[in-house]
mmCIF file of C-alpha atoms in Angstrom:
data_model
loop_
_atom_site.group_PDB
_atom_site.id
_atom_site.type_symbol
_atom_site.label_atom_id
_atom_site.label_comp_id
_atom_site.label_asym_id
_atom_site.label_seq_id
_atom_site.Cartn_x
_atom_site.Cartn_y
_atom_site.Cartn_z
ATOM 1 C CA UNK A 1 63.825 -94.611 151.492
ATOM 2 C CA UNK A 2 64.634 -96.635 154.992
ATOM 3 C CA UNK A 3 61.196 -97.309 155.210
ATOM 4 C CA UNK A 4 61.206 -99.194 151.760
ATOM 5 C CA UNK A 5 64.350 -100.687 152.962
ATOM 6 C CA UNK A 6 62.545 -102.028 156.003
ATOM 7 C CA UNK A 7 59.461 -103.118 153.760
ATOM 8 C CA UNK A 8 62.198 -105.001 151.358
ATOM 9 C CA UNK A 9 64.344 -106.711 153.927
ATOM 10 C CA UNK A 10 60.419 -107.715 156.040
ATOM 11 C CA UNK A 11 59.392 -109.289 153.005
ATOM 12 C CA UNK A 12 62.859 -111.249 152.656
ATOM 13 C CA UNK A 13 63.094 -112.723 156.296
ATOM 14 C CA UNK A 14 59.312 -113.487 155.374
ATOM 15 C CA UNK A 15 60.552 -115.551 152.145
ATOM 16 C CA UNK A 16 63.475 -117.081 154.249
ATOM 17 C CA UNK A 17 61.123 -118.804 156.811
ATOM 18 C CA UNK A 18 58.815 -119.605 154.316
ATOM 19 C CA UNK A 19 61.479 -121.633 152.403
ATOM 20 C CA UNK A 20 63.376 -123.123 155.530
ATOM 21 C CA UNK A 21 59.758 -124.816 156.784
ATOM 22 C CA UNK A 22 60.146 -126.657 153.810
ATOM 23 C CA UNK A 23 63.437 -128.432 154.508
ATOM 24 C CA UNK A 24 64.637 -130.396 157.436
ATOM 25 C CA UNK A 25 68.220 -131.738 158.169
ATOM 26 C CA UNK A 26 69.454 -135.226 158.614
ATOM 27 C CA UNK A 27 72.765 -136.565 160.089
ATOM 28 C CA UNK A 28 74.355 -139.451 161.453
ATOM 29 C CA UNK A 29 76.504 -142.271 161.269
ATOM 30 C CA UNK A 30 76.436 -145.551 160.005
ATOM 31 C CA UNK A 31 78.558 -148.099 162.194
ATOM 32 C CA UNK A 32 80.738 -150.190 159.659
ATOM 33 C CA UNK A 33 79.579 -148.341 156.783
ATOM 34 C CA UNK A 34 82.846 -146.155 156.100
ATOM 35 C CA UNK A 35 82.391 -144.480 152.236
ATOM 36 C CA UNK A 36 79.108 -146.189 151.015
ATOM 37 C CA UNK A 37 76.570 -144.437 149.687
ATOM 38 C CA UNK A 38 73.506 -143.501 151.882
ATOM 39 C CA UNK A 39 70.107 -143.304 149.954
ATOM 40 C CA UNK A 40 66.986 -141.618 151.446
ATOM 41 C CA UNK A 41 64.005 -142.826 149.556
ATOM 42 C CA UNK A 42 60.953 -140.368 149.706
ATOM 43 C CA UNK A 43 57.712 -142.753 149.820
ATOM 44 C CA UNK A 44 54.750 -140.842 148.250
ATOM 45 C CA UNK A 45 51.078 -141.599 149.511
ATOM 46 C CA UNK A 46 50.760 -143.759 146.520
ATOM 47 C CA UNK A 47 53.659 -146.069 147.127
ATOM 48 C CA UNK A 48 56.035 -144.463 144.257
ATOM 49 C CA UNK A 49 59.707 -144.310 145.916
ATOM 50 C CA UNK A 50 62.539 -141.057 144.634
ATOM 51 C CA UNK A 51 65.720 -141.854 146.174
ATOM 52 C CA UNK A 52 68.334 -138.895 146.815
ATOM 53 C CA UNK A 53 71.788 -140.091 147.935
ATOM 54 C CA UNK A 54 75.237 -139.005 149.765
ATOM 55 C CA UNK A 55 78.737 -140.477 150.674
ATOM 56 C CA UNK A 56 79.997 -141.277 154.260
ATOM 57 C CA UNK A 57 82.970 -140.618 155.490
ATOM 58 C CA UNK A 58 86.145 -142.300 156.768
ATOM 59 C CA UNK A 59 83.602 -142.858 159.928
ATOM 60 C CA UNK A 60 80.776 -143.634 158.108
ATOM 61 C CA UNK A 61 78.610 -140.255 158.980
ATOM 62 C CA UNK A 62 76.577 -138.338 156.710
ATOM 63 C CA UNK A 63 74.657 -135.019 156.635
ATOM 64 C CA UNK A 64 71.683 -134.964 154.364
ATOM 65 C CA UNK A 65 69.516 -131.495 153.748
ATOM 66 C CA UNK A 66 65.761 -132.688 153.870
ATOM 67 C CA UNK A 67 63.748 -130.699 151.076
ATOM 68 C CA UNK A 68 59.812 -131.456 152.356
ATOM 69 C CA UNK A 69 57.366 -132.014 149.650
ATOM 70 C CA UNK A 70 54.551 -129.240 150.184
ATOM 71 C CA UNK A 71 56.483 -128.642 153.554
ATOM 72 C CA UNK A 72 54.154 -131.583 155.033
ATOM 73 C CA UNK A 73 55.720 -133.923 157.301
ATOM 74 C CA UNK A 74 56.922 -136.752 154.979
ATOM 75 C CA UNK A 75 57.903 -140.989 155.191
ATOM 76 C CA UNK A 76 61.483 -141.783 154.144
ATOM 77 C CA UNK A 77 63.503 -144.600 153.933
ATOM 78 C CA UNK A 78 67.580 -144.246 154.780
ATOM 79 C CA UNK A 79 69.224 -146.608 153.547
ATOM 80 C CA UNK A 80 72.929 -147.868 153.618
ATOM 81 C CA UNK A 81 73.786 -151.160 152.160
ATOM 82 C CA UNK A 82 71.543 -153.982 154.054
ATOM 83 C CA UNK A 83 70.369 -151.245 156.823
ATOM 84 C CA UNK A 84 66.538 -150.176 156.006
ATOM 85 C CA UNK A 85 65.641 -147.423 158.526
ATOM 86 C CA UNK A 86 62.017 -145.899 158.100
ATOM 87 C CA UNK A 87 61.545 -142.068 159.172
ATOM 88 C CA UNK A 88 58.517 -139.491 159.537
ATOM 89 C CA UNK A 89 60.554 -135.969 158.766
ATOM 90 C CA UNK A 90 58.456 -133.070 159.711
ATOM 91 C CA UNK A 91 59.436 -129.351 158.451
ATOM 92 C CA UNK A 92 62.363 -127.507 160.700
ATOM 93 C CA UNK A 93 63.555 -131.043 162.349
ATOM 94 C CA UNK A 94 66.889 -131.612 163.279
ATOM 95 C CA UNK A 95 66.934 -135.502 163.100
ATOM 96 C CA UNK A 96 70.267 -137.566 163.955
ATOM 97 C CA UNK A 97 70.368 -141.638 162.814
ATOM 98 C CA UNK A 98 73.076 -143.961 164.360
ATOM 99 C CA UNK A 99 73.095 -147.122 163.140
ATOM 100 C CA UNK A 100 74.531 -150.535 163.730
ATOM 101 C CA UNK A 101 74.485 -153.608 161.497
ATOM 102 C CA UNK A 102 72.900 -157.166 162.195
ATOM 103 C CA UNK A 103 70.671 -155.714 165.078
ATOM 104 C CA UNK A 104 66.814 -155.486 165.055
ATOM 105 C CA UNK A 105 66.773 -152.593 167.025
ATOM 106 C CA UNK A 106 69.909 -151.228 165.605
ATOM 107 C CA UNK A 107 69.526 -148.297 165.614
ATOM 108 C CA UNK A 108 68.863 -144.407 167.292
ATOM 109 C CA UNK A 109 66.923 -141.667 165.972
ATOM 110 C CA UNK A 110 66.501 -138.475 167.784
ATOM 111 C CA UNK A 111 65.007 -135.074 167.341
ATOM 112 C CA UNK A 112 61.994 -135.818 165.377
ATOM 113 C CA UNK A 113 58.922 -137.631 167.411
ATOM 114 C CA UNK A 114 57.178 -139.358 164.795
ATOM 115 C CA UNK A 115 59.895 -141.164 163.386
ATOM 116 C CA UNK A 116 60.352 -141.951 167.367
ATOM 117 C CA UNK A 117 57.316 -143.751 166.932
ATOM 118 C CA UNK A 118 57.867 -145.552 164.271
ATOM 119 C CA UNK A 119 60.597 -147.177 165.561
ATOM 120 C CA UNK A 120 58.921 -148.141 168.546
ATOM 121 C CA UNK A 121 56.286 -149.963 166.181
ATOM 122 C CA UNK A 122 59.409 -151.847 163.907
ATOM 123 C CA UNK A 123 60.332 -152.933 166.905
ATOM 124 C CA UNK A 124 56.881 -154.210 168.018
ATOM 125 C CA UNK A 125 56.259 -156.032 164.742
ATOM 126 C CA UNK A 126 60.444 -156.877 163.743
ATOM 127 C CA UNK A 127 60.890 -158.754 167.481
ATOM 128 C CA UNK A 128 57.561 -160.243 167.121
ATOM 129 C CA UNK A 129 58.104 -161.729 163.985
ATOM 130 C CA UNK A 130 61.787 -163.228 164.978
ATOM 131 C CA UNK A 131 59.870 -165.262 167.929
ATOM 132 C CA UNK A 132 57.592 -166.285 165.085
ATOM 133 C CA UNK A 133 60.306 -167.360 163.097
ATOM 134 C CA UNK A 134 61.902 -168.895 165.625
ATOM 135 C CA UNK A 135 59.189 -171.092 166.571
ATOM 136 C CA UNK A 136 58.599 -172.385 162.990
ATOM 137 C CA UNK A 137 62.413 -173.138 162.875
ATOM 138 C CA UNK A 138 61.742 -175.558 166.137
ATOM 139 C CA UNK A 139 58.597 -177.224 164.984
ATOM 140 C CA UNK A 140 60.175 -177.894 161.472
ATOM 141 C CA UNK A 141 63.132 -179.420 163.157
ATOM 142 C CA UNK A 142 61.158 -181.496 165.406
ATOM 143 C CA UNK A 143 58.931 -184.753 164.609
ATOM 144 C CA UNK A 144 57.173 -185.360 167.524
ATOM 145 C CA UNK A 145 53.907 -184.322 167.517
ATOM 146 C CA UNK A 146 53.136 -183.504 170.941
ATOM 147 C CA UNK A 147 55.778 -180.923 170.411
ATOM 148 C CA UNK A 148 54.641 -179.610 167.646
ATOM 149 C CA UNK A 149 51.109 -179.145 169.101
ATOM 150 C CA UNK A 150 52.988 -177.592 171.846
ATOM 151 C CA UNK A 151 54.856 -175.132 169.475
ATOM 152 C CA UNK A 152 51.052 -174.875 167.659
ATOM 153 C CA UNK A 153 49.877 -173.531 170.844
ATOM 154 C CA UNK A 154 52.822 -171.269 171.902
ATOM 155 C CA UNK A 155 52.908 -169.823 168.178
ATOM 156 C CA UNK A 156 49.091 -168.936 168.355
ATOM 157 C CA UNK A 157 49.344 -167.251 171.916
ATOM 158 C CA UNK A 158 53.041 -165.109 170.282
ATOM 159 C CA UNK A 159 50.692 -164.179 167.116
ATOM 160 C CA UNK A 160 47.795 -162.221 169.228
ATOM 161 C CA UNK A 161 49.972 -161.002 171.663
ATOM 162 C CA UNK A 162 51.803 -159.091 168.902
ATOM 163 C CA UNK A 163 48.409 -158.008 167.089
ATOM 164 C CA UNK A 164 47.235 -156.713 170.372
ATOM 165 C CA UNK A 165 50.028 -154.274 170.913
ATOM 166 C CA UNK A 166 49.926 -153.282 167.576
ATOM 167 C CA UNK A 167 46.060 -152.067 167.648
ATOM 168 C CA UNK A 168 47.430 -150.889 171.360
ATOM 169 C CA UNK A 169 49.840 -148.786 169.576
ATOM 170 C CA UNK A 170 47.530 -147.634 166.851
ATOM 171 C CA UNK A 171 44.702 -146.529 169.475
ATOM 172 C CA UNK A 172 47.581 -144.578 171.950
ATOM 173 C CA UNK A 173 49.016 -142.779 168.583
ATOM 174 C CA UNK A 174 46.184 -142.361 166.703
ATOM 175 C CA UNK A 175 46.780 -138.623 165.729
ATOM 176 C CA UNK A 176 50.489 -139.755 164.697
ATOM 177 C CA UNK A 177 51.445 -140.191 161.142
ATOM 178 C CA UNK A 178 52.933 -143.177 162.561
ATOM 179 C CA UNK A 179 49.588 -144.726 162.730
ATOM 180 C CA UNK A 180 49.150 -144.942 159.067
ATOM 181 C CA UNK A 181 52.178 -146.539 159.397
ATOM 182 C CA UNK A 182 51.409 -148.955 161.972
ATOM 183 C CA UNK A 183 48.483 -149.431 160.051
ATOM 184 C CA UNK A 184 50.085 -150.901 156.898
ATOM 185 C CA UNK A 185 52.653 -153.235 159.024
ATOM 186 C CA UNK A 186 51.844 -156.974 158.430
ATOM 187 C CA UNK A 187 53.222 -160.366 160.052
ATOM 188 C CA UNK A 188 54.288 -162.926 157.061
ATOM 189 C CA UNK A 189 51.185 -164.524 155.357
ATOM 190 C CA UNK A 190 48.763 -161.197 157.518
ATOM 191 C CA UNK A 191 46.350 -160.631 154.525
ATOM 192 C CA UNK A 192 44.351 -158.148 157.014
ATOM 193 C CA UNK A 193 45.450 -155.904 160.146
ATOM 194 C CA UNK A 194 43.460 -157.453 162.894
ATOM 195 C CA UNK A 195 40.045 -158.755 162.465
ATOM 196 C CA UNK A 196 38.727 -158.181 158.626
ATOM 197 C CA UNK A 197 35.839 -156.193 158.303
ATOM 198 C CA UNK A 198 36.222 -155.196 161.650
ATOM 199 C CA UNK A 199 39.287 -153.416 161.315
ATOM 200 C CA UNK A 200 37.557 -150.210 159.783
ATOM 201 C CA UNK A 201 37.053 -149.081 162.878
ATOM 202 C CA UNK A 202 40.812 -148.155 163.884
ATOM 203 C CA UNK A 203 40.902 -147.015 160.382
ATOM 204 C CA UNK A 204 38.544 -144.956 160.493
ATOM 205 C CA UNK A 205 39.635 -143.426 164.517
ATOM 206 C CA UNK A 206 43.208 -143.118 162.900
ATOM 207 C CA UNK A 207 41.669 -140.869 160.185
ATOM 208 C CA UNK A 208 40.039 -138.959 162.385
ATOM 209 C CA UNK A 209 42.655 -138.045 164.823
ATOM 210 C CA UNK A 210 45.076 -137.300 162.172
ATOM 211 C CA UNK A 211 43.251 -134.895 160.692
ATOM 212 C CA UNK A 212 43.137 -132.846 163.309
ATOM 213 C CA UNK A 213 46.870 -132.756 163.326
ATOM 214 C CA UNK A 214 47.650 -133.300 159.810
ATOM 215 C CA UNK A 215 44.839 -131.857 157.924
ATOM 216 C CA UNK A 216 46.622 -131.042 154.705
ATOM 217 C CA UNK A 217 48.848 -134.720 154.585
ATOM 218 C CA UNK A 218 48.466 -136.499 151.531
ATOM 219 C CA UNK A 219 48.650 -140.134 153.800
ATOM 220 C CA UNK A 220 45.711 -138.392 155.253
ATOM 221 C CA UNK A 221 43.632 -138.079 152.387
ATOM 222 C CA UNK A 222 45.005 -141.318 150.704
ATOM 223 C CA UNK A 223 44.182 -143.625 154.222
ATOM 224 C CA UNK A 224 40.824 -141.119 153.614
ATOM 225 C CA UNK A 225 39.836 -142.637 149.870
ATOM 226 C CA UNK A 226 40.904 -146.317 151.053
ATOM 227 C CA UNK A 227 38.105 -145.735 153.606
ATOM 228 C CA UNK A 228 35.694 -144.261 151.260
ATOM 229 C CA UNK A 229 36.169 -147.237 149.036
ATOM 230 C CA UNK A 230 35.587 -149.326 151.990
ATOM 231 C CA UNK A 231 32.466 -147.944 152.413
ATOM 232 C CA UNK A 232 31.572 -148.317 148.616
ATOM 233 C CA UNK A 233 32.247 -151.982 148.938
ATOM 234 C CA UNK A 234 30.712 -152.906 151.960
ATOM 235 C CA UNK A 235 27.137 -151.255 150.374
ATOM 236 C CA UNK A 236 27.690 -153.480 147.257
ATOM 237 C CA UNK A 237 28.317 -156.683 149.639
ATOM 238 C CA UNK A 238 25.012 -155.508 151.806
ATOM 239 C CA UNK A 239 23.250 -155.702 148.285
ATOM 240 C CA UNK A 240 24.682 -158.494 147.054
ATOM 241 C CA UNK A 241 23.894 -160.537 150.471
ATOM 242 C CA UNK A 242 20.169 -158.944 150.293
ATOM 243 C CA UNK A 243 20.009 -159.921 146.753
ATOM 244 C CA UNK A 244 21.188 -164.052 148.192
ATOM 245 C CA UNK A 245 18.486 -163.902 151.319
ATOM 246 C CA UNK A 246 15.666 -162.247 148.674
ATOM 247 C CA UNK A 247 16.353 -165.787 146.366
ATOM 248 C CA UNK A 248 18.694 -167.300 144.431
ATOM 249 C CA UNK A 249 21.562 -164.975 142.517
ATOM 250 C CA UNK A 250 23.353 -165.848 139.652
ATOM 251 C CA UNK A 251 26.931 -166.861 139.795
ATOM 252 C CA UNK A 252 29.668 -164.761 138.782
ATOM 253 C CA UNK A 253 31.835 -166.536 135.818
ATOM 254 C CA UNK A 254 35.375 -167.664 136.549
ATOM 255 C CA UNK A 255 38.365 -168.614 134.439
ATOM 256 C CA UNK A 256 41.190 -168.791 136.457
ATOM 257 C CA UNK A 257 44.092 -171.067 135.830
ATOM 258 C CA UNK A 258 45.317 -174.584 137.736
ATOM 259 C CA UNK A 259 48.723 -175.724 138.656
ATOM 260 C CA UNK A 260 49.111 -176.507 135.171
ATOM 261 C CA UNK A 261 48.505 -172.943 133.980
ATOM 262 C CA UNK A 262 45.670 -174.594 132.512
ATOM 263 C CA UNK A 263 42.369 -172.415 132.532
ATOM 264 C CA UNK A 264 39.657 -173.572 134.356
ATOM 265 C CA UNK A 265 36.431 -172.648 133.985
ATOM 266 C CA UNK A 266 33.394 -172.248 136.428
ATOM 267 C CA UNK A 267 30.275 -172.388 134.266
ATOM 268 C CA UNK A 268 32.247 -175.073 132.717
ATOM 269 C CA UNK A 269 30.721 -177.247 135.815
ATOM 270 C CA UNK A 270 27.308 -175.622 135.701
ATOM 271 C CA UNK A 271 24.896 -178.412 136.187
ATOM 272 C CA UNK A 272 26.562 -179.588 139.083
ATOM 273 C CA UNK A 273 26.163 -178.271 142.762
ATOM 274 C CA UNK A 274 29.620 -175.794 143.204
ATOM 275 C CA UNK A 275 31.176 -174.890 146.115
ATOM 276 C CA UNK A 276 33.199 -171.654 145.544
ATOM 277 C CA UNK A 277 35.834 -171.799 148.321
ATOM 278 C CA UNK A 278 37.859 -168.651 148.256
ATOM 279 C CA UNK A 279 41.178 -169.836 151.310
ATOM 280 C CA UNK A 280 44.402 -169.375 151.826
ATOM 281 C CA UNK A 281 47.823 -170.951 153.276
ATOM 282 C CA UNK A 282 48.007 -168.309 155.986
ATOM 283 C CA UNK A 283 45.012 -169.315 157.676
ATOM 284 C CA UNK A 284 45.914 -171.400 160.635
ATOM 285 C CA UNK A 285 42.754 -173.660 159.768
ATOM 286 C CA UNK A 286 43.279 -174.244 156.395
ATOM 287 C CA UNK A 287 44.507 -177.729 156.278
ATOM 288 C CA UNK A 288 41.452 -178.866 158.839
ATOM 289 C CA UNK A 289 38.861 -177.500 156.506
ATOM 290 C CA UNK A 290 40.564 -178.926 153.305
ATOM 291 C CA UNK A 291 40.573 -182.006 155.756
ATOM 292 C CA UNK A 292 36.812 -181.798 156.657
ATOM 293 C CA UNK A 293 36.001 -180.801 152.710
ATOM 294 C CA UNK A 294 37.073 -183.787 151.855
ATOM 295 C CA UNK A 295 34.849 -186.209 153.321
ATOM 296 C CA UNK A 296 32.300 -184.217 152.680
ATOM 297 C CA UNK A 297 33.414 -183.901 148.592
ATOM 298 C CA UNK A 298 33.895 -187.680 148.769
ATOM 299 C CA UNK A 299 30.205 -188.327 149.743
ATOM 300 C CA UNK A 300 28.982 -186.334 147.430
ATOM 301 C CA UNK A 301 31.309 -185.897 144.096
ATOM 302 C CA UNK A 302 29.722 -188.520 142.024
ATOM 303 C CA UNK A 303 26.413 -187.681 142.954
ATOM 304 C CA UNK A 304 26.829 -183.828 141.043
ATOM 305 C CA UNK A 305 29.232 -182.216 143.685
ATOM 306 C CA UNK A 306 32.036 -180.099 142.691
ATOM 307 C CA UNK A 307 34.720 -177.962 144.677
ATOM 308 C CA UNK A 308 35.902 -174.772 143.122
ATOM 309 C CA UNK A 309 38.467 -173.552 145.070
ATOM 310 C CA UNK A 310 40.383 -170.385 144.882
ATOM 311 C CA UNK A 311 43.982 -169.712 146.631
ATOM 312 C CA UNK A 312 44.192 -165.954 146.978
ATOM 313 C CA UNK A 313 48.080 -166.348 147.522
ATOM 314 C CA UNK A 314 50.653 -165.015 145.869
ATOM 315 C CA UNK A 315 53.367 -167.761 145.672
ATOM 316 C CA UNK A 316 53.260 -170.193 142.878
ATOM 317 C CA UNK A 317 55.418 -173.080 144.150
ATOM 318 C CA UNK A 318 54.301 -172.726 147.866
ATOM 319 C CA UNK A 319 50.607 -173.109 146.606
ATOM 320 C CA UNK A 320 51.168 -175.777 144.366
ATOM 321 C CA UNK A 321 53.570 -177.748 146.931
ATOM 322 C CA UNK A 322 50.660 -177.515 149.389
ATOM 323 C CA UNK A 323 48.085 -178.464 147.207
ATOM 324 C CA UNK A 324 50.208 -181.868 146.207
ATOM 325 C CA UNK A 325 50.737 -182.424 149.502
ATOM 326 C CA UNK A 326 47.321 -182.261 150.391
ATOM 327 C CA UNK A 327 46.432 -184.188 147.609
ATOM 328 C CA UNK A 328 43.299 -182.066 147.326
ATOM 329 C CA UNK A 329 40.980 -183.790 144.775
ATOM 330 C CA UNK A 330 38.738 -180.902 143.502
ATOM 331 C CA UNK A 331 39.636 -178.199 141.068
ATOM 332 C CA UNK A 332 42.409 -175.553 142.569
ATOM 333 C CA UNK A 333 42.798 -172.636 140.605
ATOM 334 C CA UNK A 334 44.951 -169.565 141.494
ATOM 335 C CA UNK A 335 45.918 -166.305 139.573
ATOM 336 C CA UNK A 336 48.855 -165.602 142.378
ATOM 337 C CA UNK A 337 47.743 -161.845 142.666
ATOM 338 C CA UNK A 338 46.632 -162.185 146.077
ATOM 339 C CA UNK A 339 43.748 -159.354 147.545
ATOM 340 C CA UNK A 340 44.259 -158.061 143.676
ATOM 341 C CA UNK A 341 42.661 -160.635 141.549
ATOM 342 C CA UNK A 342 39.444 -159.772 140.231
ATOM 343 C CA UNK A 343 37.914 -163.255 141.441
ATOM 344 C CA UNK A 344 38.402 -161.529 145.057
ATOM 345 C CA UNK A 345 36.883 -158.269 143.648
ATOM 346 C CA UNK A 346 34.169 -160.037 141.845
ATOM 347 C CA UNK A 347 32.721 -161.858 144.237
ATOM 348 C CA UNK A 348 33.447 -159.048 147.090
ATOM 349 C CA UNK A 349 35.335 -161.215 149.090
ATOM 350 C CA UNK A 350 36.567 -159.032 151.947
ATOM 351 C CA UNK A 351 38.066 -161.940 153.914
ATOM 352 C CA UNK A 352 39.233 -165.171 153.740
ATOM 353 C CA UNK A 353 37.736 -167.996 154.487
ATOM 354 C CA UNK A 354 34.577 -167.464 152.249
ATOM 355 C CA UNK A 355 32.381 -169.303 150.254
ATOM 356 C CA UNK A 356 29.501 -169.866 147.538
ATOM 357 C CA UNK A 357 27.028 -172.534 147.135
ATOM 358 C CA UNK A 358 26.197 -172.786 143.720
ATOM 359 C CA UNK A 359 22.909 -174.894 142.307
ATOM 360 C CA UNK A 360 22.206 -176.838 139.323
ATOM 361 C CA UNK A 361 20.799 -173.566 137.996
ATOM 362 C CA UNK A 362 23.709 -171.479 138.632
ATOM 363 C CA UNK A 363 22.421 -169.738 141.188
ATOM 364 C CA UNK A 364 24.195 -168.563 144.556
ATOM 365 C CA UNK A 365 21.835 -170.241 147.180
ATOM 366 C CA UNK A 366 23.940 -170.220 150.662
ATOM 367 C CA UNK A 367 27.060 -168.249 151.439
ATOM 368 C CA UNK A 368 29.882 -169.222 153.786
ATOM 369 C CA UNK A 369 28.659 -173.091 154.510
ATOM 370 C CA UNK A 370 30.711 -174.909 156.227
ATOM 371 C CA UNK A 371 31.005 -178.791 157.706
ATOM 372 C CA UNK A 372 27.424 -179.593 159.356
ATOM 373 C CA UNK A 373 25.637 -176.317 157.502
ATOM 374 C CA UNK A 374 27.774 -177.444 154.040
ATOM 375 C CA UNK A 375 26.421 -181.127 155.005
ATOM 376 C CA UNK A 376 23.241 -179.654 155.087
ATOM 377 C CA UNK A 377 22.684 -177.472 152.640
ATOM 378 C CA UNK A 378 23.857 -180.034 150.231
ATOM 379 C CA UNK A 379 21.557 -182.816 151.389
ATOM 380 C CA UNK A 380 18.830 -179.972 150.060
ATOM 381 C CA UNK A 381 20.127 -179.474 146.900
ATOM 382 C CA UNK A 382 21.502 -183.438 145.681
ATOM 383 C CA UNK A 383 18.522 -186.205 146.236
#
């Protein structure tokens, strides 16, 4: 009988540490945030936010007890009124938040190392984008153009400096869930992490590190797909540029609509040399190519040229402010859902700038022409 006991009471401390590696505990305070509600928001691998919430106190602290999907170590967002903290909870943590409002780096977190880390890379990208803001305030304000080329200059050094110690970051972490994280963080208008196509190859060292720590973690095998359909893409742009070096390829059809909402269509044009010009406002460049492309589209629109170009932002009255201040003369189409349209996914456009030269026959002859190889790959094609 006491050794069934024994067996019994085993097998319960045995359930009782399998259910409290599930769970984790949160506390803290928010400064200034006396009886508000606190919301922790668990972010799934697919994006989909749950939200769990408590009340402060007279002094604004809170205690919140942390149930752990699948015990795996998990992203949350706390939240109190304007205050957006993100944490990495792992299973058995203590973790303690203290926040104050209006700050950047406004807050503490202790007892739990990867959400450690994540703060360290807020702060990388929240400070970095503040001097970036800051610097666009001053060259809006200002209209002399030697400052402005100035503030052109200083802006472009700020940018890379910040991209740089983010990759630094993601290389030194690399077997931290806080990697994925870093991995996702953008500057405004940042289409891309780094470099385009070359980024795969922190994606793919941040995959690989993690797994070794985080084998079972759905951001693991999520970060682990995205790659995988990397892959899949980049064999179907290999063919597709094969198929363009092999001879001529036909053009993909397009119906995308102007500033108008009107629909404009590509083969509509067929007959006509196109240049499918696939931009965007981010790029620092933009307004000198539109600049260049349009000498070169008024030398050679009434001789059977035509521009087809393709915003891939996502902001209707930013696009269409640019595009009338530009005064751009071609046909500007845009669908406003960004690296989502299937004009992007279509064509396999991976990165922006990119474009398609597109015969009489509707055939893709060149791919990503531009000023003196545009100039000449045109003189080819229009006698």
């Amino acid at each position: 009988m006491k050794k069934e006991r024994l067996i019994i009471l085993a097998a319960a401390m045995v359930g009782f540490c399998a259910c409290s590696t599930d769970s984790a505990t949160l506390s803290g305070e928010f400064a200034a945030c006396a009886d508000k509600n606190v919301y922790l928001e668990y972010v799934a691998a697919d994006g989909s936010i749950s939200a769990d919430s408590v009340r402060t106190n007279a002094n604004g602290r809170f205690d919140i007890k942390v149930a752990l999907p699948n015990g795996e170590a998990t992203l949350y967002n706390l939240r109190c009124e304007e205050r957006n903290i993100p944490l990495i909870i792992a299973a058995g943590e203590r973790v303690t938040v203290n926040s104050v409002p209006g700050l950047i780096d406004g807050y503490t977190v202790s007892g739990s190392a990867e959400s450690a880390l994540v703060k360290e890379i807020k702060n990388i990208m929240g400070f970095g984008s503040a001097k970036l803001d800051s610097l666009v305030t001053v060259y809006n304000e200002t209209s002399s153009k030697a400052l402005q080329e100035r503030i052109n200059k200083d802006y472009a050094k700020e940018y890379y400096a910040i991209k740089r110690k983010q990759i630094e970051f993601i290389v030194t972490h690399s077997g931290s869930l806080a990697a994925i994280y870093a991995l996702n963080q953008r500057l405004p208008n940042d289409s891309v992490l780094f470099n385009g196509d070359n980024d795969i190859v922190y994606y793919r060292q941040v995959a690989d590190e993690v797994a070794k720590n985080y084998p079972n973690s759905p951001y693991l095998k999520t970060l682990q797909q995205a790659i995988e359909q990397y892959d899949q893409q980049m064999e179907v742009v290999r063919m597709f540029n094969s198929a363009i070096e092999a001879g001529p390829a036909p053009f993909p059809e397009l119906n995308l609509p102007d500033m108008f909402g009107k629909k404009q269509s590509l083969v509509a044009n067929l007959g006509k040399v196109i240049l499918v010009d696939f931009w965007t406002m981010g790029d620092q460049e933009a307004n000198f190519r539109n600049a260049e492309l349009k000498e070169i589209y008024e030398q050679y629109k009434d001789r059977g040229f035509e521009i087809y170009q393709i915003s891939v932002d996502s902001s209707k009255p930013a696009w269409i402010e640019l595009v009338q201040k530009q005064k751009l003369p071609w046909i500007s189409v845009c669908d406003f859902m960004g690296a989502q349209s299937p004009a992007v996914q279509l064509y396999n456009v991976q990165n922006v700038p990119q474009n398609f030269l597109v015969d009489q026959e509707g055939n893709i002859v060149a791919r990503n022409a531009y000023g003196a190889n545009l100039r000449k790959e045109l003189s080819k094609l229009i006698k």
